[in-house]
Tab-separated table of C-alpha atoms in Angstrom:
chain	number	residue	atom	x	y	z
A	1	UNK	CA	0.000	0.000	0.000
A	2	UNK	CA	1.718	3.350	-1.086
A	3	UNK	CA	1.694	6.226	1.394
A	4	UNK	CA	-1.141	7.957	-0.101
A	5	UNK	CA	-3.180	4.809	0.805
A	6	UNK	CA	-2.069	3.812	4.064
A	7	UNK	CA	-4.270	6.448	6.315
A	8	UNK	CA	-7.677	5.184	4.564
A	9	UNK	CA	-6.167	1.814	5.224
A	10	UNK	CA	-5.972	2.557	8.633
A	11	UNK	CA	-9.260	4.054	8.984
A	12	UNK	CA	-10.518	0.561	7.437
A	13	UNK	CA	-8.684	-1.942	9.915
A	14	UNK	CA	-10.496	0.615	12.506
A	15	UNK	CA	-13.684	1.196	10.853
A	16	UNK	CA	-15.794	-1.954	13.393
A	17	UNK	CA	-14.364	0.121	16.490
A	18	UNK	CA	-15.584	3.309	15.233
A	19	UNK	CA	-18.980	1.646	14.372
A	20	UNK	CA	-19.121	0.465	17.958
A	21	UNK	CA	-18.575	4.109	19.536
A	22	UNK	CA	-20.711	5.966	17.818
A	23	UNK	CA	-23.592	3.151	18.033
A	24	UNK	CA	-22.976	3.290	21.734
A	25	UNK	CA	-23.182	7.159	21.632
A	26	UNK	CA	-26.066	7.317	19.514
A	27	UNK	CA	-27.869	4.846	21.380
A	28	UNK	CA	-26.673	6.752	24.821
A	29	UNK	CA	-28.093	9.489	23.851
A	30	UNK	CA	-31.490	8.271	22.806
A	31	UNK	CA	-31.872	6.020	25.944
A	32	UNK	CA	-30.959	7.139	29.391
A	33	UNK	CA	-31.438	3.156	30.431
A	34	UNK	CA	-28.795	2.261	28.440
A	35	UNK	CA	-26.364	4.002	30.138
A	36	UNK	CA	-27.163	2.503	33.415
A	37	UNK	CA	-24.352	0.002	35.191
A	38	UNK	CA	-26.923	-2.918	35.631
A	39	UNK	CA	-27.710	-2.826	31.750
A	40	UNK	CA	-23.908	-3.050	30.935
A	41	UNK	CA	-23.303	-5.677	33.542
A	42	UNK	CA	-26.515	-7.213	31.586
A	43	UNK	CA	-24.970	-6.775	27.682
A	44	UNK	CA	-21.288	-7.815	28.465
A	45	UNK	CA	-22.804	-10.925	30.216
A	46	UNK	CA	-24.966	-11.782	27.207
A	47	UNK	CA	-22.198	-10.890	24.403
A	48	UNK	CA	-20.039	-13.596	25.901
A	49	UNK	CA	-22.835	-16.164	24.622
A	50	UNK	CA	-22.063	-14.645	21.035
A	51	UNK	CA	-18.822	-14.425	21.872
A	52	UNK	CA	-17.590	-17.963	22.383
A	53	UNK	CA	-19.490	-19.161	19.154
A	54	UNK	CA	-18.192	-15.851	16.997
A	55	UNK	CA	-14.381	-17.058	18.370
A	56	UNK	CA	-14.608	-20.804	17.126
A	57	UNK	CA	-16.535	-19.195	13.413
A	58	UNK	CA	-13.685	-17.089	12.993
A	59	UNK	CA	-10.983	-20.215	13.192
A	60	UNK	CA	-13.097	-21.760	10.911
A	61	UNK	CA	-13.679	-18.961	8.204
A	62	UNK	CA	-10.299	-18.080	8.124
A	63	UNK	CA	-10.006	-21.528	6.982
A	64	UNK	CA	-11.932	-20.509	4.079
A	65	UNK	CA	-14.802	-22.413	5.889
A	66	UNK	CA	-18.269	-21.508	7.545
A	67	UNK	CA	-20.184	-23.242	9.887
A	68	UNK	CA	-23.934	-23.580	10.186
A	69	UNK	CA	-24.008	-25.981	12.489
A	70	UNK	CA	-22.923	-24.334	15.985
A	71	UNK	CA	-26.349	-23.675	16.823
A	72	UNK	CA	-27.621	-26.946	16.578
A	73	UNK	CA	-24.433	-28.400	18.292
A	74	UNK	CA	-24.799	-25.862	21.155
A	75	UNK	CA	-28.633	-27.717	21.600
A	76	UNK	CA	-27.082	-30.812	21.603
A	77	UNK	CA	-24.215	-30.913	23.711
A	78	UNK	CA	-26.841	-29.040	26.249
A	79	UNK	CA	-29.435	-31.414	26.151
A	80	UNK	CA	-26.844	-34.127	26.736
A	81	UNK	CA	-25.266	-32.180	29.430
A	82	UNK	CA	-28.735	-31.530	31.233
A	83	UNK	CA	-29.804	-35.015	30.846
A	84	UNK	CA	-26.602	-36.830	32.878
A	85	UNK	CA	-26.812	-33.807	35.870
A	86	UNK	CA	-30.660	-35.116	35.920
A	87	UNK	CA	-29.280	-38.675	36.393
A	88	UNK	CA	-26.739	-38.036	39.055
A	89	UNK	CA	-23.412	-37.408	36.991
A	90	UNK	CA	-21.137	-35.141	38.873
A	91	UNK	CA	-22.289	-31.304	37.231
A	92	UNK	CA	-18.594	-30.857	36.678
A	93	UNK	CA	-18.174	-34.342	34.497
A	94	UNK	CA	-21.152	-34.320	32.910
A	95	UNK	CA	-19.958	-30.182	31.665
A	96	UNK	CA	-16.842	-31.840	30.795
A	97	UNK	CA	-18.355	-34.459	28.759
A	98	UNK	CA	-20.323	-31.995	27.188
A	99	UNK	CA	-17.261	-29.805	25.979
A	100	UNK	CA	-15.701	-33.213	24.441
A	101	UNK	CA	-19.194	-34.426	22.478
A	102	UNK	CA	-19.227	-30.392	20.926
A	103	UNK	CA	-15.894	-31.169	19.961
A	104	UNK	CA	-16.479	-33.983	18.424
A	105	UNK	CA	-20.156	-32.608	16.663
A	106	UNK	CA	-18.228	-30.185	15.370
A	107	UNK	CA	-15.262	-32.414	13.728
A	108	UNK	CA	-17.930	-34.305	11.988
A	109	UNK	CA	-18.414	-31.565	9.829
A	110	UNK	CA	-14.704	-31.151	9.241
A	111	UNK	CA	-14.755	-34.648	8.300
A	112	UNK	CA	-17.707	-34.261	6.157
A	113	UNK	CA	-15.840	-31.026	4.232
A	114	UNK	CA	-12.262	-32.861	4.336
A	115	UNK	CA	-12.643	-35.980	3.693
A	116	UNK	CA	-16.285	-36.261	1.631
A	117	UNK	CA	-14.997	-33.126	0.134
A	118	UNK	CA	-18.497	-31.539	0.641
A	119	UNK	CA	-18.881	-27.648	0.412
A	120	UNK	CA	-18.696	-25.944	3.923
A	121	UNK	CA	-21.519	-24.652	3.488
A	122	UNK	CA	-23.588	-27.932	2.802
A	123	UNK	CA	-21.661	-30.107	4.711
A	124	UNK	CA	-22.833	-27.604	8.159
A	125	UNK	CA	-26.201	-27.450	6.789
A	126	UNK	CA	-26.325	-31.116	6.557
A	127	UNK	CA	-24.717	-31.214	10.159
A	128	UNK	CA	-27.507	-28.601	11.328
A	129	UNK	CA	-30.502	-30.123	10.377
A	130	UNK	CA	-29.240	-33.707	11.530
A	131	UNK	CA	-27.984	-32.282	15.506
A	132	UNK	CA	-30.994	-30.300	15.596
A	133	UNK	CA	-33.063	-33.429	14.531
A	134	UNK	CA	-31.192	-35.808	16.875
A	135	UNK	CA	-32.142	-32.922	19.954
A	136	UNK	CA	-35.943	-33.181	19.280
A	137	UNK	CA	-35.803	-36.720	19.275
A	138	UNK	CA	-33.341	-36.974	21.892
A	139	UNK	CA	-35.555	-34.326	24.468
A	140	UNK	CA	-39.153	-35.462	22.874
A	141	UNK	CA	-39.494	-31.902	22.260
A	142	UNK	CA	-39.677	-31.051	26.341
A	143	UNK	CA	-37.631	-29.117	27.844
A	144	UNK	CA	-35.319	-30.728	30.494
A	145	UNK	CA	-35.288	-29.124	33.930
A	146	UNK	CA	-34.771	-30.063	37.603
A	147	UNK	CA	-31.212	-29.780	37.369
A	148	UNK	CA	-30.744	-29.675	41.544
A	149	UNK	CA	-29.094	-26.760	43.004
A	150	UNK	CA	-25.057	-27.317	42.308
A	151	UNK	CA	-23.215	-23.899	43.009
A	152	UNK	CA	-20.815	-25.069	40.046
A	153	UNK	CA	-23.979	-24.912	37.722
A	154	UNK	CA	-25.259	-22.047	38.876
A	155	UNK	CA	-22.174	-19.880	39.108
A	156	UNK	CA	-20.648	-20.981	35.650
A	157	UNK	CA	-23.540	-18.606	34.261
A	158	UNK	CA	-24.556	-16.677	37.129
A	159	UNK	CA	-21.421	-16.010	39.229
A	160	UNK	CA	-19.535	-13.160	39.917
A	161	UNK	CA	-15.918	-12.633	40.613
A	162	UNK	CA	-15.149	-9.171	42.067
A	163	UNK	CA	-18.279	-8.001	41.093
A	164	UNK	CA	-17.438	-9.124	37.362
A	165	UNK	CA	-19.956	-12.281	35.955
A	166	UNK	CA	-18.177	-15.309	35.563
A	167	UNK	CA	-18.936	-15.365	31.703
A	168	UNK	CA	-17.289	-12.324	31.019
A	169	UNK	CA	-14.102	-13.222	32.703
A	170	UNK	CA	-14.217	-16.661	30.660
A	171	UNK	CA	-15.253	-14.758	27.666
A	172	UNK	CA	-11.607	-12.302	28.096
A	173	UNK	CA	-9.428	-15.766	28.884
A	174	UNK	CA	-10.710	-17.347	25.683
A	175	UNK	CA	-9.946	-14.319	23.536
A	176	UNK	CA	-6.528	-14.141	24.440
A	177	UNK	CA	-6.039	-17.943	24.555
A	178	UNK	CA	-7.477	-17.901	20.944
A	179	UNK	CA	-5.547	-14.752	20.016
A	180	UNK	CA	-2.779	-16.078	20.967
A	181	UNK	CA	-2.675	-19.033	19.136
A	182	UNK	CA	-3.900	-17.181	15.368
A	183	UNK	CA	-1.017	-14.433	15.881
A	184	UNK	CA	1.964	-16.623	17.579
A	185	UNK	CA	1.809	-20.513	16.930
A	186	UNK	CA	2.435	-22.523	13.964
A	187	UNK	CA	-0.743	-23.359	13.923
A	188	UNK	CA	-2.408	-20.002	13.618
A	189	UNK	CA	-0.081	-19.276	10.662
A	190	UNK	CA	-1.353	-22.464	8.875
A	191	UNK	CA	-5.099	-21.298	9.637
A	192	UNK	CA	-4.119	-17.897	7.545
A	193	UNK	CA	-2.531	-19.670	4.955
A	194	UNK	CA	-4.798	-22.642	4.510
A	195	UNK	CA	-7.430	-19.936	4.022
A	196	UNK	CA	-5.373	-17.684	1.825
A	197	UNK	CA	-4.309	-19.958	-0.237
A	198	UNK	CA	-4.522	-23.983	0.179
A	199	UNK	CA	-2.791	-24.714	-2.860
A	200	UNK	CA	0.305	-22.853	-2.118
A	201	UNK	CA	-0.310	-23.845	1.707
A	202	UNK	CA	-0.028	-28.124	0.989
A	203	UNK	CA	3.063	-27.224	-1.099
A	204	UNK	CA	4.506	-25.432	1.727
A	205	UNK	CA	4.010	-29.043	4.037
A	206	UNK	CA	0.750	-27.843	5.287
A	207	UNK	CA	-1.539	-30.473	6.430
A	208	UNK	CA	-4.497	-28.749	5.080
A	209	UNK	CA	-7.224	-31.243	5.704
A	210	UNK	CA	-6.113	-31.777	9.668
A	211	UNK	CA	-6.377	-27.765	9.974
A	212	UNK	CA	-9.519	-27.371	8.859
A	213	UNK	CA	-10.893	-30.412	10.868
A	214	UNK	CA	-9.429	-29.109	14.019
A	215	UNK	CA	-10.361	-25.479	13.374
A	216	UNK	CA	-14.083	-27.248	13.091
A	217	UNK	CA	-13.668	-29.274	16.191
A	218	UNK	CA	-12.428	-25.540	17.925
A	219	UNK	CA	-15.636	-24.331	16.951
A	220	UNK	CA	-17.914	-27.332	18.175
A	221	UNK	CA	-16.275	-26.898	21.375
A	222	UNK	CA	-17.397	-23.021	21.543
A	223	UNK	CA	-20.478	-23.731	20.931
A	224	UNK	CA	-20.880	-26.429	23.611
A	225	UNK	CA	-19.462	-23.656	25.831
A	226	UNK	CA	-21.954	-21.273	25.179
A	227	UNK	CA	-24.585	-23.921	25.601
A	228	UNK	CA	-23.530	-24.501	29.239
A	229	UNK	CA	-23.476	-20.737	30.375
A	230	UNK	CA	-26.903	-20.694	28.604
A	231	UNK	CA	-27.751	-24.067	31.208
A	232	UNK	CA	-26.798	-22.442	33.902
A	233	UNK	CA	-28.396	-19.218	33.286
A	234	UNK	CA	-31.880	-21.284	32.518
A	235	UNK	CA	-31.713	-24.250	34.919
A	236	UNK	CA	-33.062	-26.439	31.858
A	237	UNK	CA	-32.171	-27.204	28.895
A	238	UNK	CA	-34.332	-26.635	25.894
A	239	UNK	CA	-34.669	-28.432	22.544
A	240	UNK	CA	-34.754	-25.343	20.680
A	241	UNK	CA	-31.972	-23.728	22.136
A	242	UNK	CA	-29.271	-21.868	19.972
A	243	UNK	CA	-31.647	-21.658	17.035
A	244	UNK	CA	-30.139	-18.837	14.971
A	245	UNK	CA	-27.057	-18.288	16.578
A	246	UNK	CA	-24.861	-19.136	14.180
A	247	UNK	CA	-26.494	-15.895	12.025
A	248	UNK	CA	-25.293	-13.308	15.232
A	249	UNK	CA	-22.002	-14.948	15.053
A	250	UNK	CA	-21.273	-14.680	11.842
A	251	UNK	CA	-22.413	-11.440	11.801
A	252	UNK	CA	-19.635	-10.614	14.600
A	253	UNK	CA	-17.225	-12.241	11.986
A	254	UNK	CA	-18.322	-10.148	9.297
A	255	UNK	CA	-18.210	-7.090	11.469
A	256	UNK	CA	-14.849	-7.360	12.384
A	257	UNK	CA	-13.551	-7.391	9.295
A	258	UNK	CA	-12.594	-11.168	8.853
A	259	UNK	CA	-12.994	-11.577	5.076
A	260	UNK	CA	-15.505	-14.466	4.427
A	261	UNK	CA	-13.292	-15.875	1.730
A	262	UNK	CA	-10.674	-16.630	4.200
A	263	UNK	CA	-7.048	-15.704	4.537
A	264	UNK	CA	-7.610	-12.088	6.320
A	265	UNK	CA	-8.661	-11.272	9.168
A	266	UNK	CA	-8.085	-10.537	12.892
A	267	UNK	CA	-9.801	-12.055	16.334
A	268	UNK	CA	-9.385	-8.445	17.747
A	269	UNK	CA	-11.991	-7.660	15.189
A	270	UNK	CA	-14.348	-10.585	16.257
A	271	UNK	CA	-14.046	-9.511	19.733
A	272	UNK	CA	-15.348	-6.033	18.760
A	273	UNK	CA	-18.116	-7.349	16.126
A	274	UNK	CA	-19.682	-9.464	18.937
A	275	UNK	CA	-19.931	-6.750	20.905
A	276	UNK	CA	-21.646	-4.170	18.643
A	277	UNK	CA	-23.740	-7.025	17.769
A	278	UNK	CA	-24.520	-7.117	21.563
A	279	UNK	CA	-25.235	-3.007	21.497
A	280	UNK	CA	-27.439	-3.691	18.568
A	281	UNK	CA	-29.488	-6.105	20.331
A	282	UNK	CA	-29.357	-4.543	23.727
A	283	UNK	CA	-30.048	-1.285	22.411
A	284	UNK	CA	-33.014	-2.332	19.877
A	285	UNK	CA	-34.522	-3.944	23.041
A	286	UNK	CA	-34.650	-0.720	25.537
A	287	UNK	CA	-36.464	1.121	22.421
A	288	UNK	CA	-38.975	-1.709	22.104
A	289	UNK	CA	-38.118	-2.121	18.348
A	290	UNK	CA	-40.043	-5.919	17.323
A	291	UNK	CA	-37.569	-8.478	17.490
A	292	UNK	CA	-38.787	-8.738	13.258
A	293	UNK	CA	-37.372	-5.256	12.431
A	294	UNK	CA	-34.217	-6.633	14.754
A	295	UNK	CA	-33.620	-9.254	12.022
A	296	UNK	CA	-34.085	-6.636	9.642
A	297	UNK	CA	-31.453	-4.588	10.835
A	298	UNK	CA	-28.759	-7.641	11.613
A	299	UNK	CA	-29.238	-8.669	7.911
A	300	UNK	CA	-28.496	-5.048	6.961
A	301	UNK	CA	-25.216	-4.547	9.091
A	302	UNK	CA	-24.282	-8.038	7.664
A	303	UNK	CA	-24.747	-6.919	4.089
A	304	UNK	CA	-23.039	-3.808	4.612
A	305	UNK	CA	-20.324	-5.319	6.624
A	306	UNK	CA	-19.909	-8.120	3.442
A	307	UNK	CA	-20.056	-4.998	1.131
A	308	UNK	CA	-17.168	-2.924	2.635
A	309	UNK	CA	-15.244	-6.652	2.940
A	310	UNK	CA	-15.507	-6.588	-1.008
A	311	UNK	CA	-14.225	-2.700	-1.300
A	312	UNK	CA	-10.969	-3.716	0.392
């Protein structure tokens, strides 16, 4: 980039945190409410559910991948999870357990897009409708509940830590953890190149199909992660649980300037596209805007967000 370039450059690579400043000015100034320490206790709590899922789609779309599925596996690994606390496993076991089985869910769809060579895009859908399936026949369509009163349960979602919720602290750890790893580990560089260019990546001794499976199996185990702050927060599980979520988390993606073809793209950026997609919501809500004009709106900050991806 010549030197004429690189200040709108920079203004690009900062464009998501500007978006999130002025949307939290804008909406600050509308709504009183929103400005209130109990409602931003309330958002960063809830944009760690986002969060977790956004952080495993962003290993996986840098891949050159998506992944549909992370709502349905989130359901899943739930139920699952719900089920053996209801029979008397240990609630720290049967959470365990649960982390493993989204980690497998979600390397069945790597395997599906590495080795049956399917299209991310259908081998998650396939993935999606099959989890989601297995939960309704799995949970009879009822809810599961009467989960006892285990202070691990109950504090994994609702406990605080210095007057900080639990979920936001895990929400920080993972996002360096994950950061981490993409910026400073051979296998964060073979993420980037995989996605930038698989070709030249398996000629360079990358084991392309083994990244992608694990960067799959990465996001799985978010989304099992998210499913168990969501248990805790509900005391039950519930078969429709996580329905949509990969949409907000791709939308976080998209935000923060990860390009959907893969290859580009930082975790910093996630990090601040969950949260304006956490203002959004939050916001949208205190103005009683109908949760159909809220899809509305998402799809338009996606498209826009996809748009400005294509400009660069």
């Amino acid at each position: 980039m010549d030197k004429k370039n690189q200040p709108l450059g920079k203004l690009q690579d900062m464009g998501a945190l500007i978006a999130l400043v002025l949307l939290v000015v804008a909406i600050s100034i509308i709504s009183p409410e929103f400005r209130t320490f109990d409602n931003f206790m309330s958002l960063v709590r809830q944009s760690s559910i986002n969060g977790f899922i956004a952080f495993g789609m962003t290993c996986v779309i840098l891949t050159g991948g998506i992944d549909l599925s992370v709502g349905s596996v989130l359901a899943l690994s739930t139920a699952l999870c719900a089920y053996m606390i209801k029979m008397g496993v240990p609630v720290g076991l049967a959470m365990l357990i649960a982390l493993v089985l989204g980690t497998l869910f979600g390397a069945v769809s790597g395997v599906l897009v590495t080795k049956g060579r399917l299209q991310p895009f259908i081998a998650t859908l396939i993935t999606m409708t099959v989890f989601r399936g297995l939960t309704m026949i799995f949970m009879d369509g009822k809810p599961i509940s009467g989960l006892g009163n285990s202070f691990l349960l109950k504090f994994v979602g609702k406990g605080l830590v210095f007057g900080i919720p639990f979920p936001v602290i895990l929400f920080i750890l993972i996002f360096i953890i994950i950061a981490f790893v993409l910026g400073q580990t051979t296998f964060g560089r073979r993420i980037y190149a995989t996605g930038s260019n698989s070709v030249a990546a398996k000629l360079a001794g990358v084991n392309i199909n083994r990244t992608k499976l694990i960067a799959y199996a990465i996001s799985g185990c978010m989304a099992a992660l998210s499913g168990l702050i969501l248990l805790s927060r509900l005391a039950s599980a519930q078969p429709t649980l996580g329905d949509g979520y990969e949409l907000d988390a791709i939308a976080a993606v998209a935000l923060g300037g990860t390009s959907m073809n893969g290859g580009r793209g930082r975790i910093w950026g996630t990090f601040i596209g969950v949260l304006i997609i956490a203002v959004l919501n939050n916001g949208l809500n205190i103005l009683g805007v109908s949760s159909y004009y809220q899809s509305v709106v998402k799809g338009i900050v996606i498209l826009v967000a996809v748009l400005s991806d294509r400009k660069r």
